[in-house]
Coordinates of C-alpha atoms in Angstrom, one line a residue:
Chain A
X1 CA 87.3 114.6 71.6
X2 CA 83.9 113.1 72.4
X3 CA 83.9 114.7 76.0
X4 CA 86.4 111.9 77.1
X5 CA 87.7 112.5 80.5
X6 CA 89.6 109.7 81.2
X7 CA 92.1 107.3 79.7
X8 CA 92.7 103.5 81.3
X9 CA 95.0 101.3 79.6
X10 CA 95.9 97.5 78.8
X11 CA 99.6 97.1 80.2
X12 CA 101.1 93.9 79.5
X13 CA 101.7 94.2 75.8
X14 CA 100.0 97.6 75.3
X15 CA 102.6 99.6 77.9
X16 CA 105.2 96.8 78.5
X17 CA 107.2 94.0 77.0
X18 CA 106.4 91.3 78.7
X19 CA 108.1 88.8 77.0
X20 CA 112.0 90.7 77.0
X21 CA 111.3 91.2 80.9
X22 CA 110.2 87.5 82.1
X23 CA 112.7 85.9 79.7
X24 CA 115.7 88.3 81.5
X25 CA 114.4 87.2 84.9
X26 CA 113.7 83.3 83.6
X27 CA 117.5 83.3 82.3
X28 CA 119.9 82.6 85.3
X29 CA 117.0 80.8 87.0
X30 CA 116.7 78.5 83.6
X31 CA 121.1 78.2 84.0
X32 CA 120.9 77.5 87.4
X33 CA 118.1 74.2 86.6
X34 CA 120.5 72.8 84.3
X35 CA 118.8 74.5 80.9
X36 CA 119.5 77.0 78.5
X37 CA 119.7 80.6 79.0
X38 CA 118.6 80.4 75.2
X39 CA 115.2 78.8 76.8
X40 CA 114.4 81.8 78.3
X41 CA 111.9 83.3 75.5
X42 CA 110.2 80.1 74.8
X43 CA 109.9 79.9 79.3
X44 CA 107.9 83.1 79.0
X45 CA 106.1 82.0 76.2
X46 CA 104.8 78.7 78.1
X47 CA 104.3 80.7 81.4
X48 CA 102.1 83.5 79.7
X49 CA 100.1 80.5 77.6
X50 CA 98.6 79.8 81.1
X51 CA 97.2 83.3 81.5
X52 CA 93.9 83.4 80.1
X53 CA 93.0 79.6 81.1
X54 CA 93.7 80.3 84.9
X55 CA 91.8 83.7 84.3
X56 CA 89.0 81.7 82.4
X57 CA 87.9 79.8 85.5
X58 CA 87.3 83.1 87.2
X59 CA 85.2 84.6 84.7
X60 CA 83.3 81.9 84.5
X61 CA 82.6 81.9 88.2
X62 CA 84.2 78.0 88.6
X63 CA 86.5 80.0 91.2
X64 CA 86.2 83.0 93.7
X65 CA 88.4 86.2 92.5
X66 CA 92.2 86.1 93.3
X67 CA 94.8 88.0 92.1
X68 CA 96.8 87.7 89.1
X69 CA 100.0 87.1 91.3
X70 CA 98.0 84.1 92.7
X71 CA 97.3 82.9 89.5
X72 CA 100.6 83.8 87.9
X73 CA 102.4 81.6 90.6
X74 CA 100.7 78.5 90.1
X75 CA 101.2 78.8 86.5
X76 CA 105.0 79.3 87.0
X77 CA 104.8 75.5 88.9
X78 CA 102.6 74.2 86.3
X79 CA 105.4 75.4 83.3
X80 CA 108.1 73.9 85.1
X81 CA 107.6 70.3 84.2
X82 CA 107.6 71.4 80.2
X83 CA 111.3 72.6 80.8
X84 CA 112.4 69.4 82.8
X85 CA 112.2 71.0 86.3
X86 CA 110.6 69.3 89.0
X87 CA 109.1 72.5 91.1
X88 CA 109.2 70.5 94.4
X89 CA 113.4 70.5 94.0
X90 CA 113.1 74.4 93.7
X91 CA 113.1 76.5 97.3
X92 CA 109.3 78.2 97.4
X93 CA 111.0 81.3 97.9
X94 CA 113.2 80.8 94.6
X95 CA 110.1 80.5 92.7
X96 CA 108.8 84.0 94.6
X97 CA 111.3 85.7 93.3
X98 CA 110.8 84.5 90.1
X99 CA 107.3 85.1 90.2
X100 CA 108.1 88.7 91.0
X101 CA 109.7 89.1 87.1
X102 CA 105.8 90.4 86.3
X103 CA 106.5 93.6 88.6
X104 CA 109.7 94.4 86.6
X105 CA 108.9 94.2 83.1
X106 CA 110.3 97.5 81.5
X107 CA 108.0 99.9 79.3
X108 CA 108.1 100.5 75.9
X109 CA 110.2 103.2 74.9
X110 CA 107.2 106.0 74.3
X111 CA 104.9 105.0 76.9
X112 CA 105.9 107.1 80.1
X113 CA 106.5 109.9 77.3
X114 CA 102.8 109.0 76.4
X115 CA 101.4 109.2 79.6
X116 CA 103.0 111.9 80.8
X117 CA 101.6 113.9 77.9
X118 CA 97.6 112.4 78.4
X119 CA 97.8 112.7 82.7
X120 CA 98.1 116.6 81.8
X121 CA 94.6 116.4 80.3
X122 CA 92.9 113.2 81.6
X123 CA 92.8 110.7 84.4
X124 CA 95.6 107.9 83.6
X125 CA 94.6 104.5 84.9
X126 CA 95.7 101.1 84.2
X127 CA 92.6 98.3 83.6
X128 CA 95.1 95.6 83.2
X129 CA 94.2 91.8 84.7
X130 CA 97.4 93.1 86.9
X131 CA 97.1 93.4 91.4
X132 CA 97.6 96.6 92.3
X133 CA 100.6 95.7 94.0
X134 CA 102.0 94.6 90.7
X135 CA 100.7 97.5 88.9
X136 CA 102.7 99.8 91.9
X137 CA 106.1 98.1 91.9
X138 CA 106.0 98.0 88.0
X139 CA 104.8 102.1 87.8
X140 CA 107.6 102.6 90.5
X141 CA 110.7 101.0 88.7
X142 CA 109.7 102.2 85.6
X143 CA 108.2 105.8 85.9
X144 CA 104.9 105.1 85.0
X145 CA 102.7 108.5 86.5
X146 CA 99.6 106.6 87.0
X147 CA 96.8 108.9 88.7
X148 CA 95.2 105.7 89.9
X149 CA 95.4 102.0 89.6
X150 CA 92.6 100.3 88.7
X151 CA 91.9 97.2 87.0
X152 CA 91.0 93.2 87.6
X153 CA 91.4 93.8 91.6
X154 CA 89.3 97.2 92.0
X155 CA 86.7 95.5 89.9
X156 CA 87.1 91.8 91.1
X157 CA 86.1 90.8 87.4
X158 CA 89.0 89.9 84.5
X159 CA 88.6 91.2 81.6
X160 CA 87.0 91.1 79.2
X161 CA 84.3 90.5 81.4
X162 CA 81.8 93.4 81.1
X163 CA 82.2 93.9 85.4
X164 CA 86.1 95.1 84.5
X165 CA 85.0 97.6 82.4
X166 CA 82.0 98.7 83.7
X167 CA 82.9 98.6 87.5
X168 CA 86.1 100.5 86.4
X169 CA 83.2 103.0 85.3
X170 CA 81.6 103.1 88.6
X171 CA 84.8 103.5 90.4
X172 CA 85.8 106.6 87.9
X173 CA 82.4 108.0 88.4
X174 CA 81.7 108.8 84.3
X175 CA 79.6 107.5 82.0
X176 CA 81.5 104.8 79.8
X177 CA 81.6 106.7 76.8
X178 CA 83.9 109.3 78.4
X179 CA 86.3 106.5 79.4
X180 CA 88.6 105.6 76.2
X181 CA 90.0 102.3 76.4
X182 CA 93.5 102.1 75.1
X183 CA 95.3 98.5 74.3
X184 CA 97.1 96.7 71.6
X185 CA 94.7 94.0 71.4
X186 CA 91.6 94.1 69.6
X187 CA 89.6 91.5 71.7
X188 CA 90.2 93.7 74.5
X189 CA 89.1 96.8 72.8
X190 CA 85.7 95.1 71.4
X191 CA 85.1 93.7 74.8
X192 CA 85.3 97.7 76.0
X193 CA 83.5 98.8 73.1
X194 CA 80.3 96.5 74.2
X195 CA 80.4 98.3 77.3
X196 CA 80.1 101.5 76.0
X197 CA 84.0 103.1 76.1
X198 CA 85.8 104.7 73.5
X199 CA 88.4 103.1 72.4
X200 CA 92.4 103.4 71.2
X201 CA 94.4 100.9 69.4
X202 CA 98.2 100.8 69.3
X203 CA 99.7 98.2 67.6
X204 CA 102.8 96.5 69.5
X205 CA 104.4 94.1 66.3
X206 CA 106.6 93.0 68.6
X207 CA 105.3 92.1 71.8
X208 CA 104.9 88.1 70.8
X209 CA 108.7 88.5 69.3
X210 CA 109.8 88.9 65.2
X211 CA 107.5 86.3 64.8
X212 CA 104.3 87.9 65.7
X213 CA 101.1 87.5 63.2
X214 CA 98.2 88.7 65.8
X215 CA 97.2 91.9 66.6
X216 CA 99.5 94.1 63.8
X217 CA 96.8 96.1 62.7
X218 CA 93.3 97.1 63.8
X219 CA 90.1 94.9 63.3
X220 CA 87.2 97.1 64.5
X221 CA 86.1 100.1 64.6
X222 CA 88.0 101.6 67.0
X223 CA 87.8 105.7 67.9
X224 CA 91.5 106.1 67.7
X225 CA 94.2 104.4 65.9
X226 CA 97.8 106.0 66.7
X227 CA 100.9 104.4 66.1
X228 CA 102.5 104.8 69.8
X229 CA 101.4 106.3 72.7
X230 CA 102.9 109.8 72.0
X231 CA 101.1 110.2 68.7
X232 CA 97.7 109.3 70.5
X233 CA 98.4 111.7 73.2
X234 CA 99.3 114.2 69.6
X235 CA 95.5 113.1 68.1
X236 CA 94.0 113.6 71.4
X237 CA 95.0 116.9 72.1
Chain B
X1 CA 113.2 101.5 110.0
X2 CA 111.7 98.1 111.7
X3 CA 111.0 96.8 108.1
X4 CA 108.4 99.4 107.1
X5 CA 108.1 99.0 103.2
X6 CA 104.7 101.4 102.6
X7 CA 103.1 104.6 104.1
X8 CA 99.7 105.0 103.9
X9 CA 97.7 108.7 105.0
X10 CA 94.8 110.0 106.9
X11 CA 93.8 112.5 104.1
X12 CA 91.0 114.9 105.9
X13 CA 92.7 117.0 108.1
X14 CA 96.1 115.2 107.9
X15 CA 96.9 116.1 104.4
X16 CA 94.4 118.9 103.2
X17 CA 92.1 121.9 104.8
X18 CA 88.7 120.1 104.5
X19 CA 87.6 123.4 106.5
X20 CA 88.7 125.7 104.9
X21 CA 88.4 124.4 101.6
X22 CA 84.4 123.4 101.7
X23 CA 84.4 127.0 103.8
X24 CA 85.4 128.9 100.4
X25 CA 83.3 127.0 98.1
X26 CA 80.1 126.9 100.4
X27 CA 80.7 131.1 100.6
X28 CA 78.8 131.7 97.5
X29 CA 76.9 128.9 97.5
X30 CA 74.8 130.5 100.8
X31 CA 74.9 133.7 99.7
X32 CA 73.1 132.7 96.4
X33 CA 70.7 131.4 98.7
X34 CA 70.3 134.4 101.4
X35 CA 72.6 133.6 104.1
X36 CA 75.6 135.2 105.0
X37 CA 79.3 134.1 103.6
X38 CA 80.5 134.3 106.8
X39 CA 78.5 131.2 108.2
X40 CA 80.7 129.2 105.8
X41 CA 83.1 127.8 108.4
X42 CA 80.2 126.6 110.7
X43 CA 78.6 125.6 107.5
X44 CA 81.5 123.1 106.8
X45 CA 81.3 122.1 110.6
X46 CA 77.7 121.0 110.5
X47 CA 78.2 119.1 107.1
X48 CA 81.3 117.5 108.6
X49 CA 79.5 116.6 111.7
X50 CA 76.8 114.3 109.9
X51 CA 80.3 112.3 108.3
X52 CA 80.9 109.2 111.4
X53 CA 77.6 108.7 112.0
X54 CA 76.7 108.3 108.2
X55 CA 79.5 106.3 107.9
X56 CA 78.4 104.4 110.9
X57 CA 75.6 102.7 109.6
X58 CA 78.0 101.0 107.0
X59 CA 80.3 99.8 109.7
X60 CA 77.5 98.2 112.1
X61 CA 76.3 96.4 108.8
X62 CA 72.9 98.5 109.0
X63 CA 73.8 99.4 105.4
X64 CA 75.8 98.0 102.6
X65 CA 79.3 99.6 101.6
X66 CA 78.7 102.9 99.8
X67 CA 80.9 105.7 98.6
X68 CA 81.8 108.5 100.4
X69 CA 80.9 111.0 97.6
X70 CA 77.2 109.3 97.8
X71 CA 77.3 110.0 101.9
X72 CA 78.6 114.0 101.7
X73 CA 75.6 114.0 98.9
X74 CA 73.0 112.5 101.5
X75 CA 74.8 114.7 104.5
X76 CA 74.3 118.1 102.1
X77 CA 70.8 118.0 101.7
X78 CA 70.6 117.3 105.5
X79 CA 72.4 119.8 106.7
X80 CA 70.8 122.4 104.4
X81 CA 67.6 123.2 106.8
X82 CA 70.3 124.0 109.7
X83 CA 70.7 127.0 107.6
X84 CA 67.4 128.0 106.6
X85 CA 67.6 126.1 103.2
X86 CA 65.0 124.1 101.8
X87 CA 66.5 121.2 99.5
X88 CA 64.1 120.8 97.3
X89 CA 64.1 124.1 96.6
X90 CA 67.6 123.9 94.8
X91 CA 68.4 122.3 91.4
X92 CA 70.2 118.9 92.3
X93 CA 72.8 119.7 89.5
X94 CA 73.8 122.7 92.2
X95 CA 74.1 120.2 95.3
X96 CA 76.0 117.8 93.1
X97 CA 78.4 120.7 92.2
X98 CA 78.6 121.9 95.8
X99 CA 79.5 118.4 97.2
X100 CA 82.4 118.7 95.1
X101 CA 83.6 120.9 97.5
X102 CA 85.3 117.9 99.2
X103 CA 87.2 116.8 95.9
X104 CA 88.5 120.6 95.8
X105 CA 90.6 120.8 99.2
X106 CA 94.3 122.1 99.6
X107 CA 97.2 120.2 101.1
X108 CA 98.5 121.9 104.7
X109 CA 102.3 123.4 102.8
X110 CA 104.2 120.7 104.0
X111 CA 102.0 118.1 102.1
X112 CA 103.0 117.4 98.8
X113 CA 106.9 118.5 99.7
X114 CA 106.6 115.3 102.6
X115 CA 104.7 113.1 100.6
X116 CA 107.3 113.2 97.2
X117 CA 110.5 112.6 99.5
X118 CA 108.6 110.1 101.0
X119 CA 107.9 108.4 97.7
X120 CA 111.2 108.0 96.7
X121 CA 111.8 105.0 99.0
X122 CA 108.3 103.9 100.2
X123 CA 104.7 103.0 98.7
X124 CA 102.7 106.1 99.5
X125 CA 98.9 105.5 99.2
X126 CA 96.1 107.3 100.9
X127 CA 94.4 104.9 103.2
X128 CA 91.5 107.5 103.5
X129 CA 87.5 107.3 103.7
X130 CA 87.1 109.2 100.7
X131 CA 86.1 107.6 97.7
X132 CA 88.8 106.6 94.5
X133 CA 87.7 109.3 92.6
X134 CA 87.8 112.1 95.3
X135 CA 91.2 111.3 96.2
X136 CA 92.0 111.2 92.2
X137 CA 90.9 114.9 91.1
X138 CA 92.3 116.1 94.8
X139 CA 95.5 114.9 94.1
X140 CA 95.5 115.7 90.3
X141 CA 94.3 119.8 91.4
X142 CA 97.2 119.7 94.2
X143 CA 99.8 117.7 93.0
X144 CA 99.7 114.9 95.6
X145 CA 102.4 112.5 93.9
X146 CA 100.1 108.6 95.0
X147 CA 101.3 105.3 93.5
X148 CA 98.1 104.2 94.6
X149 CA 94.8 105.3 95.9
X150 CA 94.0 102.6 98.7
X151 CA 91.2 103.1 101.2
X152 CA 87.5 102.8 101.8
X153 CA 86.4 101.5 98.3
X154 CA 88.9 99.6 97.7
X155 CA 88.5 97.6 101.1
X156 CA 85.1 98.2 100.7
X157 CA 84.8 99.4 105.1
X158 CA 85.2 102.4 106.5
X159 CA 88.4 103.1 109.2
X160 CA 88.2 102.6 111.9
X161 CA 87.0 98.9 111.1
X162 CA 90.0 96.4 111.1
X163 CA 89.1 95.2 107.2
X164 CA 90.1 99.1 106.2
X165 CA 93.4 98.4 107.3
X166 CA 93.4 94.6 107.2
X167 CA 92.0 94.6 103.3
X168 CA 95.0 97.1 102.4
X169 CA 97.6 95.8 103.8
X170 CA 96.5 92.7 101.9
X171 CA 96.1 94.7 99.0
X172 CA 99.9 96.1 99.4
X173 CA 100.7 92.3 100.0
X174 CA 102.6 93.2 102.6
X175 CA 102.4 92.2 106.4
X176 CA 100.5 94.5 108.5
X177 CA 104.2 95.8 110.3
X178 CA 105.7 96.7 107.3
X179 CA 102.7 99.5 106.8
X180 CA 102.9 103.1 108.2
X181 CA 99.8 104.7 109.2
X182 CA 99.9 108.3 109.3
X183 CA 97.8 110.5 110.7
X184 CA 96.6 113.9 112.6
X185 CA 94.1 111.8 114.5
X186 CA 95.0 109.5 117.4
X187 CA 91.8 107.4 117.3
X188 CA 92.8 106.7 113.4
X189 CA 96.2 105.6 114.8
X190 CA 94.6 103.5 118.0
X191 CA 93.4 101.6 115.4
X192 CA 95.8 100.8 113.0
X193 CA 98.1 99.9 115.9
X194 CA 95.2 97.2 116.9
X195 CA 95.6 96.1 113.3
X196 CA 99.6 95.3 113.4
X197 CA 100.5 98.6 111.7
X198 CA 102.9 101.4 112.7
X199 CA 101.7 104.8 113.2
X200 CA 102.8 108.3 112.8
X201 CA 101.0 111.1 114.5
X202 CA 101.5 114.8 113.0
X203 CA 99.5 117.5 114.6
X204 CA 97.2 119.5 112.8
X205 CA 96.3 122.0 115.5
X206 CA 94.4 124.5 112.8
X207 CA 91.9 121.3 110.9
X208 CA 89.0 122.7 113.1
X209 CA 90.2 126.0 113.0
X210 CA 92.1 128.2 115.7
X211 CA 89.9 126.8 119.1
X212 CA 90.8 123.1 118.2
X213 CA 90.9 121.4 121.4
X214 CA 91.4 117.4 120.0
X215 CA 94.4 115.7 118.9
X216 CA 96.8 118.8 119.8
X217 CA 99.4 116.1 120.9
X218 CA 100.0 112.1 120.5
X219 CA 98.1 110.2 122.6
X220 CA 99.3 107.0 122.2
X221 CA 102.6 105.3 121.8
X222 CA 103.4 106.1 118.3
X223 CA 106.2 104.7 116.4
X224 CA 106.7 108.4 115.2
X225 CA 105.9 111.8 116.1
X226 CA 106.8 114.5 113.6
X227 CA 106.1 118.0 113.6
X228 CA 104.9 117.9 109.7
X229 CA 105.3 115.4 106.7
X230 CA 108.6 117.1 105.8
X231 CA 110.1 116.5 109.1
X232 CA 108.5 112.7 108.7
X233 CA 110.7 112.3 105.5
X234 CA 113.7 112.9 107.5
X235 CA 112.9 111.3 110.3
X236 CA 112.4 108.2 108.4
X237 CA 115.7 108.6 106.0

């Protein structure tokens, strides 16, 4: 087991489905603007496409850190013109609420299973580019048993800039290779790799819809491929 | 309820023994090294005792933000010669275990009973001075049930500076009235109050063992007064 004493974790993607959860919030808002509940996958397609950009200014210190709900609510008024919605007809607080559809995305069927199973035996963190108060209203409706919540606001780095991982570090007090990395993205688990963590790959086929063509198998050489969380937490001990 | 959304805790003293606790695992540690076991207790005073004015230094700006495991490291070999004990005279890997001592502390009975009703309709975070990874392996060795750990390093200040309680409330995005402060220790709760929080005062009559003479009773106009965290639950629903 490599003396790993902790486990941190992707989340949107890796522990969640995203795209199911934003496009059941996006629904009735999209019916209520006139467009098609049918629009709803597509809606959180567009909104997520902003993601890394509005993230890419931060890494590249063009902008000071702020938090992914910050980010995640000028996206939502930037996506609305691509469905025909003018965001200055919609109340602020309408497009709060939407906004909040991040904090209730439900897990994949064997993650709290998972995790349950690992937080016996290690520290269970999330390093996801999620706030803390996301991470917390997300762990609360969905039974996630996180030991701690780390991540993109602890650090005040996204990933996969080195700070995220290797702040995360700091903040765990261990060396990085006793820190295993676990994510269903392999850019994200090379970026953790550079620093130093182990590293566990999960595939989620599904997490970009039937259509999906990234990320359905490894493409490095990661410590531990498992096929969900509850056969990682098997290979792991 | 006046709106109050998140409880955050005072952890020394207010949810765990510190003295008693560093007491037991100081015992050997001074007898190994020629003293008596039963100087533990004053032992845990004296190491305690160097804690505000290390901190101090951090909150007048004299030094920049460090954690609180790196402080009780500095305090240890400081408070060593008070007992006859040379520093250098001990393998660091022995002091590093001993300040341990302050990740290995037991909640008061009440503790984790309190805490995990209170969970069930509030945020609970500690909004301690300890570091993220003391709070993480006390709570994982006594079953403190956190959705988040909060406090000192993640605000990067120490209480009782306004940006401990400022930076988390912030954190918790929510407004400074919807957070609970709760604590055994009236100054803790003077200021959160000056910060816009509410405040709970439980008693902890025993923290500096059976001649306590502070914070036997609420000094200050409290939004709640409970005999224990259990009686907290109820008293908040």
């Amino acid at each position: 087991m490599k003396d790993v004493k902790a486990f941190v974790f992707d989340v949107f993607g890796t522990l969640v489905d995203w795209r199911s959860g934003v496009a059941r919030e996006a629904a009735p808002f999209l019916q209520r603007h006139g467009r098609g509940a049918h629009e709803a996958e597509a809606f959180a397609d567009a909104w997520r496409a902003l993601y890394q950009p509005a993230m890419e200014k931060i890494r590249k210190g063009e902008r000071p850190f702020v938090k992914l709900d910050l980010l995640h609510r000028e996206n939502l008024e930037q996506v609305l013109p691509q469905f025909g919605i003018d965001s200055r007809q919609v109340p602020s607080s309408e497009l709060d609420e939407l906004n909040l559809a991040w904090h209730r995305l439900d897990p994949w069927p064997d993650t709290v299973e998972g995790l349950t199973q690992l937080k016996s035996r290690y520290i269970i963190a999330p390093l996801s580019n999620g706030n803390i108060r996301l991470m917390v209203d997300m762990a609360k409706r969905g039974g996630l048993p996180w030991d701690a919540i780390l991540g993109a606001e602890v650090a005040q780095a996204y990933k996969p800039s080195p700070e995220a991982y290797l702040r995360t570090a700091e903040v765990l007090a261990l060396p990085p290779e006793s820190i295993c990395m676990t994510a269903a993205h392999n850019s994200d688990l090379a970026a953790a790799q550079k620093c130093g963590l182990r590293t566990a790959f999960i595939a989620r086929p599904r997490e970009h819809g039937a259509a999906q063509t990234t990320d359905l198998k490894p493409e490095g050489k990661w410590d531990w491929v498992a096929s969900d969380l509850v056969d990682l937490a098997r290979q792991v001990g």
